[in-house]
CSV table of C-alpha atoms and ligand atoms in Angstrom, one decimal:
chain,number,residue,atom,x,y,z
W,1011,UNK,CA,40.7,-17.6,-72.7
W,1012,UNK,CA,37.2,-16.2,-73.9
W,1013,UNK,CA,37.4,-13.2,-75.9
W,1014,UNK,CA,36.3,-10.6,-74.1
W,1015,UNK,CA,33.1,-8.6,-76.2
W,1016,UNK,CA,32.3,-5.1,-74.9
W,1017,UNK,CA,29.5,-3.1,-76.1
W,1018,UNK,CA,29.4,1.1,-76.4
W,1019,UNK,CA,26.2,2.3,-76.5
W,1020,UNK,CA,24.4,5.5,-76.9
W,1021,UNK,CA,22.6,7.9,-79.2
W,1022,UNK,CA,25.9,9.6,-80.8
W,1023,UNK,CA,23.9,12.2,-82.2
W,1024,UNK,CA,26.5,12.7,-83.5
W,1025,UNK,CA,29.4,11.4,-82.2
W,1026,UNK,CA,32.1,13.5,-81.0
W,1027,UNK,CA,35.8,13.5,-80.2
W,1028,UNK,CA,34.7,12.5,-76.1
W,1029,UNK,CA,33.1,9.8,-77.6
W,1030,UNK,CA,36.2,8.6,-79.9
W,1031,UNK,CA,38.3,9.2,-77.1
W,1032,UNK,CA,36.2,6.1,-74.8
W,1033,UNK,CA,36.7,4.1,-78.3
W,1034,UNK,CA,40.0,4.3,-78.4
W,1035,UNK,CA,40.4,3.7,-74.4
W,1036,UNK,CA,37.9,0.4,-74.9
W,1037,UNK,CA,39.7,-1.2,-77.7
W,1038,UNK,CA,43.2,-0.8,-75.4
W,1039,UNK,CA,41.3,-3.0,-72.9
W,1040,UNK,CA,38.9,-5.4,-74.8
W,1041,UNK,CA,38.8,-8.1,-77.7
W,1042,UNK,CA,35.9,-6.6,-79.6
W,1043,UNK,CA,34.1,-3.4,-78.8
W,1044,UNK,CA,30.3,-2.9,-80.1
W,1045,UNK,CA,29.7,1.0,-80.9
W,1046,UNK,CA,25.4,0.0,-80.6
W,1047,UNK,CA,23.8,3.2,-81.9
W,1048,UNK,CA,20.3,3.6,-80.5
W,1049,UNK,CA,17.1,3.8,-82.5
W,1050,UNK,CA,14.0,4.3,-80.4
W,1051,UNK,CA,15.7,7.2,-78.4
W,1052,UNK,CA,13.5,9.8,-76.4
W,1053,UNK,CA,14.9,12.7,-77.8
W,1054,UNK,CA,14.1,13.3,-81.2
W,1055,UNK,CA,17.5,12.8,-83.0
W,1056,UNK,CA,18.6,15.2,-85.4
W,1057,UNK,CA,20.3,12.3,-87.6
W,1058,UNK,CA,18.3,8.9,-88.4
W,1059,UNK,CA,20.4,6.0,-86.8
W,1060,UNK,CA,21.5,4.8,-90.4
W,1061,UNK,CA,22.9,8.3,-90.8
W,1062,UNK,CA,24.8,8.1,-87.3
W,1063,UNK,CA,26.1,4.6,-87.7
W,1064,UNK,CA,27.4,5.6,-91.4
W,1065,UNK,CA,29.4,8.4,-89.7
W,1066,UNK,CA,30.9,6.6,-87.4
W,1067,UNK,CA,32.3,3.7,-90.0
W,1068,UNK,CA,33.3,6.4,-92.2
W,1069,UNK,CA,35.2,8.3,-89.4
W,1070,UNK,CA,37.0,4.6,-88.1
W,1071,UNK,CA,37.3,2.9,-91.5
W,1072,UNK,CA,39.6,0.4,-91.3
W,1073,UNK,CA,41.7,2.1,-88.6
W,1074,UNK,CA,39.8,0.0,-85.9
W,1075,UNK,CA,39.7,-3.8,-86.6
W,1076,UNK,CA,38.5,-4.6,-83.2
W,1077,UNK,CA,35.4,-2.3,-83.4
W,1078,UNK,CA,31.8,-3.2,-85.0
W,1079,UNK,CA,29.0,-0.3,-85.2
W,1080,UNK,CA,25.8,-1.8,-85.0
W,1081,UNK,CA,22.0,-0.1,-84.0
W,1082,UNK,CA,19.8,-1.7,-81.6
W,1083,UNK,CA,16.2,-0.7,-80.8
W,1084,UNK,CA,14.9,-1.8,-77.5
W,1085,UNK,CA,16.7,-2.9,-74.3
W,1086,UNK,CA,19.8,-2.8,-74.0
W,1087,UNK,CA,20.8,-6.0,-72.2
W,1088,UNK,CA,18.8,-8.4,-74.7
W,1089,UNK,CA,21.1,-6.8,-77.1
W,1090,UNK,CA,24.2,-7.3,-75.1
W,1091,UNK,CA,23.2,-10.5,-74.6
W,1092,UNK,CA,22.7,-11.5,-78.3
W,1093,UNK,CA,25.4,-10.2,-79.2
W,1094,UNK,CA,27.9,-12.3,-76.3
W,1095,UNK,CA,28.8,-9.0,-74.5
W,1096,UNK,CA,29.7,-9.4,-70.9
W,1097,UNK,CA,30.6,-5.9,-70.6
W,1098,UNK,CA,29.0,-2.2,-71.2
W,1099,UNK,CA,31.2,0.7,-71.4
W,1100,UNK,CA,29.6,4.0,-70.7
W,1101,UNK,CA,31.6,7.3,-70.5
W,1102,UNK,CA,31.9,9.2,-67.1
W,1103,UNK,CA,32.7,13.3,-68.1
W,1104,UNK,CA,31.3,15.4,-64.6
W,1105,UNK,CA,29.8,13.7,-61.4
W,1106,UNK,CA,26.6,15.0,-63.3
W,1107,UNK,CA,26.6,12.2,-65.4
W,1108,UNK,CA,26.7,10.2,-62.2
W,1109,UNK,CA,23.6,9.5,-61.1
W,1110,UNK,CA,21.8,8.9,-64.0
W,1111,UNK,CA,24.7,6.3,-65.5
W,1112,UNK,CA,24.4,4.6,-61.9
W,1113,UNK,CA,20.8,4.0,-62.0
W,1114,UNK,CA,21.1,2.7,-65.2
W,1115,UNK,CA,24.2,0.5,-64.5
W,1116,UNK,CA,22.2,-1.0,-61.5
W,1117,UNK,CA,19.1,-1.8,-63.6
W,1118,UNK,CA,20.7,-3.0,-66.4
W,1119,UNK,CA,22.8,-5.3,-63.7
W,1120,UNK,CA,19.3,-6.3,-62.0
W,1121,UNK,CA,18.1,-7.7,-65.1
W,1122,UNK,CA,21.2,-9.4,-66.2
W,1123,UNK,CA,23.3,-9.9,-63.4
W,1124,UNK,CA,26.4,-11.3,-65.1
W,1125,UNK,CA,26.8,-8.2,-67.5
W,1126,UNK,CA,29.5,-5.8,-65.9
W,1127,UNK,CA,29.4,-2.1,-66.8
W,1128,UNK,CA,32.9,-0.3,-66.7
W,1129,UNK,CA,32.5,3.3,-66.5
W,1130,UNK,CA,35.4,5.4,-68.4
W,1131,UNK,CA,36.5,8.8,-68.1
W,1132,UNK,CA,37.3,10.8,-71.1
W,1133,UNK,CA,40.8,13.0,-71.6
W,1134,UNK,CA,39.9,16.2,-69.6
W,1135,UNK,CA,39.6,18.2,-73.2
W,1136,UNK,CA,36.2,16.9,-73.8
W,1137,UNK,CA,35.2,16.4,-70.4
W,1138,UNK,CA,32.4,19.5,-71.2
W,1139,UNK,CA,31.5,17.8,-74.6
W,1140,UNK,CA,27.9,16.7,-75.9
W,1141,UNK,CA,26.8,16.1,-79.0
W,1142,UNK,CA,23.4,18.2,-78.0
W,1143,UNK,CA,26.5,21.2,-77.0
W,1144,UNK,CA,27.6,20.4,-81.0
W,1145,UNK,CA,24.2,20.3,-82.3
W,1146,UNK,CA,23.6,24.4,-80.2
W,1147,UNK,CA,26.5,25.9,-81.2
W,1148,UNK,CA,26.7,24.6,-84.8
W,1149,UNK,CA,23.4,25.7,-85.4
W,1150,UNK,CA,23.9,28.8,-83.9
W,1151,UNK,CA,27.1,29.9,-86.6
W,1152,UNK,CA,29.8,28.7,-83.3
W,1153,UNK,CA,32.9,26.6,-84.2
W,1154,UNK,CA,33.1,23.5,-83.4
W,1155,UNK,CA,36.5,22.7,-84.8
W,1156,UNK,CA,38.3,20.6,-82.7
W,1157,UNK,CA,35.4,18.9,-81.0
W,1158,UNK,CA,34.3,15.9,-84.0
W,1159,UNK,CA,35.6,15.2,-86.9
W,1160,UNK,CA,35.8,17.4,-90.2
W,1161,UNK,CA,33.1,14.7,-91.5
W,1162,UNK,CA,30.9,15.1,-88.9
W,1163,UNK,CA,30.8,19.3,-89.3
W,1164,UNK,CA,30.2,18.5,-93.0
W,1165,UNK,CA,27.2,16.3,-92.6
W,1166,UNK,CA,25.9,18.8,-90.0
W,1167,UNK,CA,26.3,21.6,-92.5
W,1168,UNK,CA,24.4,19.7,-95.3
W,1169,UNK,CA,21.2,18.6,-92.6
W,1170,UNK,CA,20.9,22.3,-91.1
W,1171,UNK,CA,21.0,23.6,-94.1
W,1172,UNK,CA,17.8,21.5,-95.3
W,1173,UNK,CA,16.5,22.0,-92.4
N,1442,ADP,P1,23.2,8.8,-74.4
N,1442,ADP,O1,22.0,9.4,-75.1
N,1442,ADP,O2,23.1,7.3,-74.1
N,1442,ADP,O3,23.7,9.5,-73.2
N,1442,ADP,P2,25.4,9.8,-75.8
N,1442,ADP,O4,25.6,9.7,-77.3
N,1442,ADP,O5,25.1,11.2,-75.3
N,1442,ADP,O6,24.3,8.8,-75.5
N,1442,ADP,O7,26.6,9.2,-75.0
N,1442,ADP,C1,27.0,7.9,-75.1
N,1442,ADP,C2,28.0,7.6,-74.0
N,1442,ADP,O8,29.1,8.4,-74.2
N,1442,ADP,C3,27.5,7.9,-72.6
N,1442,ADP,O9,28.1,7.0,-71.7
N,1442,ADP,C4,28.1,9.3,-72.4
N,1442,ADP,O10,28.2,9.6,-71.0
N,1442,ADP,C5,29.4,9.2,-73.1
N,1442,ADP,N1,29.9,10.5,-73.6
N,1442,ADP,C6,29.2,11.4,-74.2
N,1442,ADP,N2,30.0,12.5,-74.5
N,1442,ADP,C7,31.2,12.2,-73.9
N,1442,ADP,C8,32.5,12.8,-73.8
N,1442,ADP,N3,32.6,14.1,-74.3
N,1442,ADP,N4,33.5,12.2,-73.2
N,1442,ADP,C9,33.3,11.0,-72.7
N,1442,ADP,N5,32.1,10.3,-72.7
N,1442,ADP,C10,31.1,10.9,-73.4
């Protein structure tokens, strides 16, 4: 049988423990799961996408055969196709992520028709979780134990404190 290639994608900005939470759920269900950071994102990011991607091979090492990080610039289909992904994964936390992530997954589907996108929900713990959340109440002295990785508050101390 074909192996089946999924790809995550999103600005992880910087990833989070919802976000870990849809890896971990996406390598139980496919061969090969893509973590595709985004480049050219609207919002100003906070960390380059080199700096992103770095955290999040640091944070899976070599815990997670099955997944690759990669960054992608431009659309996102052309990439899933290039890469041999037939399926996108995007995590679902409140119906307020909905509509956005259904216009999206019907665009994406109009251009290439024969890329499914699964939609996954999170444990309910990080079901109020963003990394723009993270990024506020970090900056703002709040804890954010709990919520990423110990790597991730690290690298956040050391940018907002050159900020
Ligand atoms: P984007 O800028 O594309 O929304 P994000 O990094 O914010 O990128 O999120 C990437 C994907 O992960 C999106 O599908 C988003 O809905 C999902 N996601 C973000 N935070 C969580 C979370 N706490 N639990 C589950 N999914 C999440």
């Amino acid at each position: 049988m074909r192996k089946v290639v999924a790809i995550y994608p999103g600005s992880f900005d910087p990833i989070t423990n919802g976000h870990l939470d849809i890896i971990e759920r996406g390598t139980r269900l496919f061969d090969e799961l893509i973590v595709a950071v985004l480049v050219n994102t609207e919002k100003a990011p906070l960390f380059s996408a080199e700096e992103r991607a770095d955290m999040i091979q640091e944070i899976l090492g070599n815990r997670a055969p099955k997944v690759r990080i990669a960054t992608f610039e431009g659309l996102l289909v052309t990439f899933a196709q290039r890469q041999n992904a037939r399926v996108i994964v995007r995590g679902i936390r409140a119906v307020s992520d909905y509509e956005y992530e259904l216009q999206m997954a019907l665009m994406n589907r109009r251009m290439q028709p024969e890329i499914e996108t699964v939609f996954m929900m999170p444990s309910e713990a990080y079901s109020y979780l963003s990394s723009r959340l993270v990024r506020e109440v970090f900056r703002f002295g709040g804890t954010i134990d709990g919520l990423v990785p110990p790597l991730v508050i690290e690298r956040l101390r050391s940018k907002l404190v050159r900020l």
